[in-house]
Amino acid sequence: MKQKALSRVACLVLALALACALGGCLPCPSSAPQPDWDQEGLHAALEQCVCYGQGEAGVSLKTVIAACGMLDWAEDNPSTPADEAITRCIEDWLGEKELDTRELFWENWPSIDQQAREILADPEACAELLASAGNPQQHGSYSSGCYLRLSGCVVACEGC
């Protein structure tokens, strides 16, 4: 009788352990999803957007450098991850920043976005400005679809 009671307890303990494992109670590091895209690169591109303020000396050069950072990241990450993951990553980055840094980002964003669009539309017309900024672009040309996707994800975060 004692052995039967012990085996019932053992079965119950094993069943609970299995339920917890299947329910996510127990950590399973080997199955944790790993990003298959460059989150750190996106954070670095976003940091370039807040390393200056409007009205500072060299703002046009700093703007083109930030725009190229965003264009380069978008070009290097054309299809992964999903837009929701990019938006979440941007939201997380903004959420880690102080209020003044978030405000600076949104103050700088319109000119960065405009500069990126100008580079996309007519890179030859921007050649002199790019040269003055030290040719910060990593690509000879850019796909507008890649950048517009990233830009849309940034805009989706407005107000964060």
Coordinates of N, CA and C in Angstrom, one line a residue:
M1 N 0.8 -1.2 0.0 CA 0.0 0.0 0.0 C 0.9 1.2 0.0
K2 N 1.9 1.2 0.8 CA 2.8 2.3 0.9 C 3.5 2.6 -0.5
Q3 N 3.9 1.5 -1.1 CA 4.6 1.6 -2.4 C 3.7 2.2 -3.5
K4 N 2.4 1.8 -3.4 CA 1.4 2.3 -4.4 C 1.2 3.8 -4.2
A5 N 1.1 4.3 -2.9 CA 1.0 5.7 -2.6 C 2.2 6.5 -3.1
L6 N 3.4 5.9 -2.9 CA 4.6 6.6 -3.3 C 4.7 6.7 -4.9
S7 N 4.2 5.7 -5.6 CA 4.3 5.7 -7.0 C 3.3 6.7 -7.6
R8 N 2.1 6.9 -6.9 CA 1.1 7.9 -7.3 C 1.7 9.3 -7.1
V9 N 2.4 9.5 -6.0 CA 3.1 10.8 -5.7 C 4.1 11.1 -6.7
A10 N 4.9 10.1 -7.0 CA 6.0 10.2 -8.1 C 5.4 10.6 -9.4
C11 N 4.3 9.9 -9.8 CA 3.6 10.2 -11.0 C 3.1 11.6 -11.0
L12 N 2.5 12.0 -9.9 CA 2.0 13.4 -9.8 C 3.1 14.4 -10.0
V13 N 4.2 14.2 -9.3 CA 5.4 15.1 -9.4 C 5.9 15.2 -10.8
L14 N 6.0 14.0 -11.5 CA 6.5 14.0 -12.8 C 5.5 14.7 -13.8
A15 N 4.2 14.5 -13.5 CA 3.2 15.2 -14.4 C 3.2 16.7 -14.2
L16 N 3.4 17.1 -13.0 CA 3.5 18.6 -12.7 C 4.8 19.2 -13.4
A17 N 5.9 18.5 -13.3 CA 7.1 18.9 -13.9 C 7.0 19.0 -15.4
L18 N 6.3 18.0 -16.0 CA 6.1 18.0 -17.4 C 5.1 19.2 -17.8
A19 N 4.1 19.4 -17.0 CA 3.2 20.5 -17.3 C 3.9 21.8 -17.3
C20 N 4.7 22.0 -16.3 CA 5.5 23.3 -16.1 C 6.4 23.5 -17.3
A21 N 7.1 22.4 -17.7 CA 8.0 22.5 -18.8 C 7.3 22.9 -20.1
L22 N 6.2 22.2 -20.3 CA 5.4 22.5 -21.6 C 4.7 23.9 -21.5
G23 N 4.4 24.3 -20.3 CA 3.8 25.6 -20.1 C 4.7 26.8 -20.0
G24 N 6.0 26.6 -20.1 CA 7.0 27.6 -20.1 C 7.5 28.0 -18.7
C25 N 7.2 27.2 -17.7 CA 7.6 27.5 -16.3 C 9.1 27.3 -16.1
L26 N 9.6 26.3 -16.9 CA 11.0 26.0 -16.7 C 11.8 26.6 -17.9
P27 N 12.9 27.2 -17.6 CA 13.7 27.8 -18.7 C 14.2 26.8 -19.6
C28 N 14.3 27.2 -20.9 CA 14.8 26.3 -21.9 C 15.6 27.2 -22.8
P29 N 16.9 27.5 -22.4 CA 17.6 28.4 -23.2 C 17.9 28.0 -24.7
S30 N 17.9 26.8 -24.9 CA 18.2 26.3 -26.3 C 17.1 26.6 -27.2
S31 N 15.8 26.8 -26.7 CA 14.7 27.1 -27.6 C 14.3 28.6 -27.6
A32 N 15.1 29.4 -26.8 CA 14.8 30.8 -26.8 C 15.0 31.4 -28.2
P33 N 14.0 32.2 -28.7 CA 14.2 32.7 -30.1 C 15.4 33.7 -30.1
Q34 N 16.2 33.6 -31.1 CA 17.4 34.5 -31.3 C 17.1 35.4 -32.5
P35 N 17.3 36.7 -32.3 CA 17.1 37.5 -33.5 C 17.9 37.2 -34.7
D36 N 17.4 37.2 -35.8 CA 18.1 36.9 -37.0 C 18.4 38.1 -37.9
W37 N 18.4 39.2 -37.1 CA 18.7 40.5 -37.8 C 19.5 41.4 -36.8
D38 N 20.0 42.5 -37.3 CA 20.9 43.3 -36.6 C 20.3 44.4 -35.7
Q39 N 19.8 44.0 -34.5 CA 19.2 45.0 -33.6 C 20.2 46.0 -33.2
E40 N 21.5 45.6 -32.9 CA 22.5 46.5 -32.4 C 22.8 47.5 -33.5
G41 N 22.8 47.1 -34.7 CA 23.0 48.0 -35.9 C 21.9 49.0 -35.9
L42 N 20.7 48.6 -35.7 CA 19.6 49.6 -35.7 C 19.7 50.6 -34.6
H43 N 20.1 50.1 -33.4 CA 20.3 51.0 -32.3 C 21.4 52.0 -32.6
A44 N 22.5 51.5 -33.2 CA 23.6 52.4 -33.6 C 23.1 53.5 -34.6
A45 N 22.3 53.1 -35.5 CA 21.7 54.0 -36.5 C 20.8 55.1 -35.8
L46 N 20.0 54.6 -34.8 CA 19.2 55.5 -34.1 C 20.0 56.5 -33.2
E47 N 21.1 56.0 -32.7 CA 22.0 56.8 -31.8 C 22.5 58.0 -32.6
Q48 N 22.8 57.7 -33.9 CA 23.3 58.8 -34.8 C 22.2 59.9 -35.0
C49 N 21.0 59.6 -34.7 CA 19.9 60.6 -34.9 C 19.8 61.5 -33.7
V50 N 20.5 61.2 -32.6 CA 20.4 62.0 -31.4 C 21.7 62.6 -30.9
C51 N 22.7 62.5 -31.8 CA 24.1 63.0 -31.4 C 24.3 64.5 -31.7
Y52 N 23.2 65.2 -32.0 CA 23.3 66.6 -32.3 C 22.0 67.2 -32.2
G53 N 21.9 68.5 -32.1 CA 20.7 69.3 -32.0 C 20.6 70.3 -33.1
Q54 N 19.3 70.6 -33.4 CA 19.1 71.6 -34.5 C 19.8 72.9 -34.1
G55 N 20.4 73.6 -35.1 CA 21.0 74.9 -34.8 C 22.5 74.8 -34.5
E56 N 23.0 73.6 -34.3 CA 24.4 73.4 -34.0 C 25.2 73.5 -35.2
A57 N 26.5 73.8 -35.1 CA 27.4 73.9 -36.2 C 27.4 72.5 -36.9
G58 N 27.4 72.4 -38.2 CA 27.5 71.2 -38.9 C 26.3 70.3 -38.9
V59 N 25.2 70.9 -38.6 CA 23.9 70.1 -38.5 C 23.6 69.4 -39.8
S60 N 23.8 70.1 -40.9 CA 23.5 69.5 -42.2 C 24.4 68.2 -42.5
L61 N 25.6 68.3 -42.1 CA 26.5 67.1 -42.2 C 26.1 66.0 -41.3
K62 N 25.8 66.4 -40.0 CA 25.3 65.4 -39.1 C 24.0 64.7 -39.5
T63 N 23.2 65.5 -40.1 CA 21.9 65.0 -40.6 C 22.1 64.0 -41.7
V64 N 23.0 64.3 -42.7 CA 23.3 63.4 -43.8 C 24.0 62.1 -43.2
I65 N 24.8 62.2 -42.2 CA 25.4 61.0 -41.6 C 24.3 60.1 -41.0
A66 N 23.4 60.8 -40.2 CA 22.3 60.0 -39.6 C 21.4 59.4 -40.7
A67 N 21.1 60.1 -41.7 CA 20.3 59.6 -42.8 C 21.0 58.4 -43.5
C68 N 22.3 58.5 -43.7 CA 23.0 57.3 -44.3 C 23.0 56.1 -43.3
G69 N 23.1 56.4 -42.1 CA 23.0 55.3 -41.1 C 21.7 54.5 -41.2
M70 N 20.6 55.3 -41.3 CA 19.3 54.6 -41.4 C 19.2 53.9 -42.8
L71 N 19.6 54.6 -43.9 CA 19.6 54.0 -45.2 C 20.4 52.7 -45.2
D72 N 21.6 52.7 -44.6 CA 22.5 51.6 -44.6 C 21.9 50.4 -43.9
W73 N 21.3 50.7 -42.7 CA 20.7 49.6 -41.9 C 19.5 49.0 -42.7
A74 N 18.7 49.9 -43.3 CA 17.6 49.4 -44.1 C 18.0 48.5 -45.3
E75 N 19.1 48.9 -45.9 CA 19.6 48.2 -47.1 C 20.2 46.8 -46.6
D76 N 20.8 46.8 -45.5 CA 21.4 45.6 -44.9 C 20.4 44.6 -44.4
N77 N 19.2 45.1 -44.1 CA 18.1 44.3 -43.5 C 16.8 44.4 -44.3
P78 N 16.8 44.0 -45.6 CA 15.7 44.3 -46.5 C 14.4 43.5 -46.2
S79 N 14.5 42.3 -45.6 CA 13.3 41.6 -45.5 C 13.0 41.0 -44.1
T80 N 14.1 40.9 -43.3 CA 13.9 40.5 -41.9 C 14.3 41.6 -41.0
P81 N 13.7 41.7 -39.9 CA 12.5 41.0 -39.4 C 11.2 41.6 -39.9
A82 N 10.1 41.1 -39.3 CA 8.8 41.7 -39.7 C 8.8 43.1 -39.2
D83 N 7.9 43.9 -39.8 CA 7.8 45.3 -39.4 C 7.5 45.5 -37.9
E84 N 6.7 44.6 -37.3 CA 6.3 44.6 -35.9 C 7.6 44.5 -35.0
A85 N 8.5 43.7 -35.4 CA 9.7 43.5 -34.7 C 10.6 44.8 -34.7
I86 N 10.7 45.4 -35.9 CA 11.4 46.6 -36.1 C 10.8 47.7 -35.2
T87 N 9.5 47.8 -35.3 CA 8.8 48.9 -34.5 C 9.0 48.6 -33.0
R88 N 8.9 47.4 -32.6 CA 9.2 47.1 -31.2 C 10.6 47.4 -30.7
C89 N 11.5 47.1 -31.6 CA 12.9 47.5 -31.3 C 13.1 49.0 -31.2
I90 N 12.5 49.7 -32.0 CA 12.6 51.2 -32.0 C 11.9 51.7 -30.7
E91 N 10.7 51.1 -30.4 CA 10.0 51.5 -29.2 C 10.9 51.2 -28.0
D92 N 11.5 50.1 -27.9 CA 12.4 49.7 -26.8 C 13.5 50.7 -26.7
W93 N 14.1 51.0 -27.8 CA 15.3 51.9 -27.8 C 14.8 53.3 -27.3
L94 N 13.7 53.8 -27.8 CA 13.2 55.1 -27.3 C 12.8 55.0 -25.8
G95 N 12.2 53.9 -25.4 CA 11.8 53.7 -24.0 C 13.0 53.7 -23.0
E96 N 14.2 53.4 -23.5 CA 15.3 53.4 -22.6 C 16.0 54.8 -22.5
K97 N 15.5 55.7 -23.3 CA 16.1 57.1 -23.4 C 15.4 58.0 -22.4
E98 N 16.1 59.0 -22.0 CA 15.5 60.1 -21.2 C 14.6 60.9 -22.1
L99 N 13.7 61.6 -21.4 CA 12.7 62.4 -22.2 C 13.4 63.4 -23.1
D100 N 14.4 64.0 -22.7 CA 15.1 65.0 -23.6 C 15.7 64.4 -24.8
T101 N 16.2 63.1 -24.7 CA 16.7 62.4 -25.8 C 15.6 62.0 -26.8
R102 N 14.5 61.6 -26.3 CA 13.4 61.2 -27.1 C 12.9 62.4 -27.9
E103 N 12.8 63.6 -27.2 CA 12.3 64.8 -27.8 C 13.3 65.2 -28.9
L104 N 14.6 65.1 -28.6 CA 15.6 65.4 -29.6 C 15.5 64.5 -30.9
F105 N 15.2 63.2 -30.6 CA 15.0 62.3 -31.8 C 13.9 62.8 -32.6
W106 N 12.7 63.1 -32.0 CA 11.6 63.5 -32.8 C 11.8 64.9 -33.4
E107 N 12.6 65.7 -32.8 CA 13.0 67.0 -33.4 C 13.8 66.8 -34.6
N108 N 14.8 65.9 -34.6 CA 15.7 65.7 -35.7 C 15.1 64.8 -36.8
W109 N 14.2 63.9 -36.4 CA 13.7 62.9 -37.4 C 13.2 63.5 -38.7
P110 N 12.4 64.6 -38.7 CA 11.9 65.1 -40.0 C 13.0 65.4 -41.0
S111 N 14.1 66.1 -40.5 CA 15.2 66.4 -41.4 C 16.0 65.2 -41.8
I112 N 16.1 64.2 -40.9 CA 16.8 63.0 -41.3 C 16.1 62.2 -42.4
D113 N 14.8 62.1 -42.1 CA 13.9 61.4 -43.1 C 13.9 62.1 -44.5
Q114 N 13.8 63.4 -44.4 CA 13.9 64.2 -45.7 C 15.2 64.0 -46.4
Q115 N 16.3 64.0 -45.7 CA 17.6 63.8 -46.3 C 17.7 62.4 -46.9
A116 N 17.3 61.4 -46.2 CA 17.3 60.1 -46.7 C 16.5 60.0 -48.0
R117 N 15.4 60.6 -48.0 CA 14.5 60.6 -49.2 C 15.2 61.3 -50.4
E118 N 15.9 62.4 -50.1 CA 16.6 63.1 -51.1 C 17.8 62.2 -51.7
I119 N 18.5 61.5 -50.8 CA 19.5 60.6 -51.3 C 18.9 59.5 -52.2
L120 N 17.8 59.0 -51.8 CA 17.1 58.0 -52.6 C 16.7 58.5 -53.9
A121 N 16.1 59.7 -53.9 CA 15.6 60.3 -55.2 C 16.7 60.7 -56.2
D122 N 17.8 61.3 -55.7 CA 18.8 61.8 -56.6 C 20.1 61.8 -55.9
P123 N 20.8 60.6 -55.8 CA 22.1 60.6 -55.1 C 23.1 61.5 -55.7
E124 N 23.1 61.7 -57.0 CA 24.0 62.6 -57.7 C 23.9 64.0 -57.2
A125 N 22.7 64.5 -57.0 CA 22.5 65.8 -56.5 C 23.0 66.0 -55.0
C126 N 23.1 64.9 -54.3 CA 23.6 64.9 -52.9 C 25.1 64.6 -52.8
A127 N 25.7 64.3 -53.9 CA 27.1 63.9 -53.9 C 28.1 64.9 -53.2
E128 N 27.9 66.1 -53.4 CA 28.8 67.1 -52.7 C 28.6 67.1 -51.2
L129 N 27.3 67.1 -50.8 CA 27.0 67.0 -49.4 C 27.6 65.7 -48.8
L130 N 27.4 64.6 -49.4 CA 27.9 63.3 -49.0 C 29.4 63.4 -48.9
A131 N 30.1 64.0 -49.8 CA 31.5 64.1 -49.8 C 32.0 64.9 -48.6
S132 N 31.3 66.0 -48.4 CA 31.6 66.9 -47.3 C 31.4 66.2 -45.9
A133 N 30.5 65.3 -45.9 CA 30.2 64.5 -44.6 C 31.2 63.3 -44.5
G134 N 32.1 63.2 -45.5 CA 33.0 62.0 -45.4 C 32.5 60.8 -46.1
N135 N 31.6 60.9 -47.0 CA 31.0 59.8 -47.7 C 30.6 58.7 -46.7
P136 N 29.6 59.0 -45.8 CA 29.2 58.0 -44.8 C 28.4 56.8 -45.3
Q137 N 27.9 56.9 -46.5 CA 27.1 55.8 -47.0 C 28.0 54.5 -47.3
Q138 N 27.4 53.4 -46.9 CA 28.1 52.1 -47.1 C 27.7 51.4 -48.4
H139 N 26.7 52.0 -49.1 CA 26.3 51.4 -50.3 C 26.3 52.4 -51.4
G140 N 26.5 52.0 -52.7 CA 26.5 52.8 -53.8 C 25.1 53.3 -54.2
S141 N 24.1 52.5 -53.9 CA 22.8 52.9 -54.2 C 21.9 52.2 -53.1
Y142 N 20.6 52.7 -53.0 CA 19.7 52.2 -52.0 C 18.4 51.9 -52.7
S143 N 17.7 50.9 -52.1 CA 16.4 50.6 -52.5 C 15.4 51.4 -51.7
S144 N 14.5 52.1 -52.4 CA 13.6 52.9 -51.7 C 12.6 52.1 -50.8
G145 N 12.3 50.9 -51.3 CA 11.4 50.1 -50.5 C 11.9 49.7 -49.1
C146 N 13.2 49.4 -49.1 CA 13.8 49.1 -47.8 C 13.8 50.2 -46.8
Y147 N 14.1 51.4 -47.3 CA 14.1 52.6 -46.4 C 12.7 53.0 -46.0
L148 N 11.8 53.0 -47.0 CA 10.4 53.4 -46.7 C 9.8 52.5 -45.6
R149 N 10.1 51.2 -45.7 CA 9.7 50.2 -44.7 C 10.2 50.7 -43.3
L150 N 11.5 51.0 -43.2 CA 12.1 51.4 -41.9 C 11.5 52.7 -41.5
S151 N 11.3 53.7 -42.4 CA 10.7 55.0 -42.0 C 9.3 54.8 -41.5
G152 N 8.6 53.9 -42.1 CA 7.2 53.7 -41.6 C 7.2 53.1 -40.2
C153 N 8.2 52.3 -39.9 CA 8.3 51.7 -38.5 C 8.6 52.8 -37.5
V154 N 9.5 53.7 -37.9 CA 9.8 54.9 -37.1 C 8.6 55.7 -36.8
V155 N 7.9 56.0 -37.9 CA 6.7 56.9 -37.7 C 5.6 56.2 -36.9
A156 N 5.6 54.9 -36.9 CA 4.6 54.2 -36.1 C 4.9 54.3 -34.6
C157 N 6.1 54.7 -34.3 CA 6.5 54.9 -32.9 C 6.3 56.3 -32.4
E158 N 5.9 57.2 -33.3 CA 5.8 58.6 -32.8 C 4.8 58.7 -31.7
G159 N 5.2 59.4 -30.7 CA 4.4 59.5 -29.4 C 4.8 58.5 -28.4
C160 N 5.8 57.7 -28.7 CA 6.3 56.7 -27.7 C 7.1 57.4 -26.6

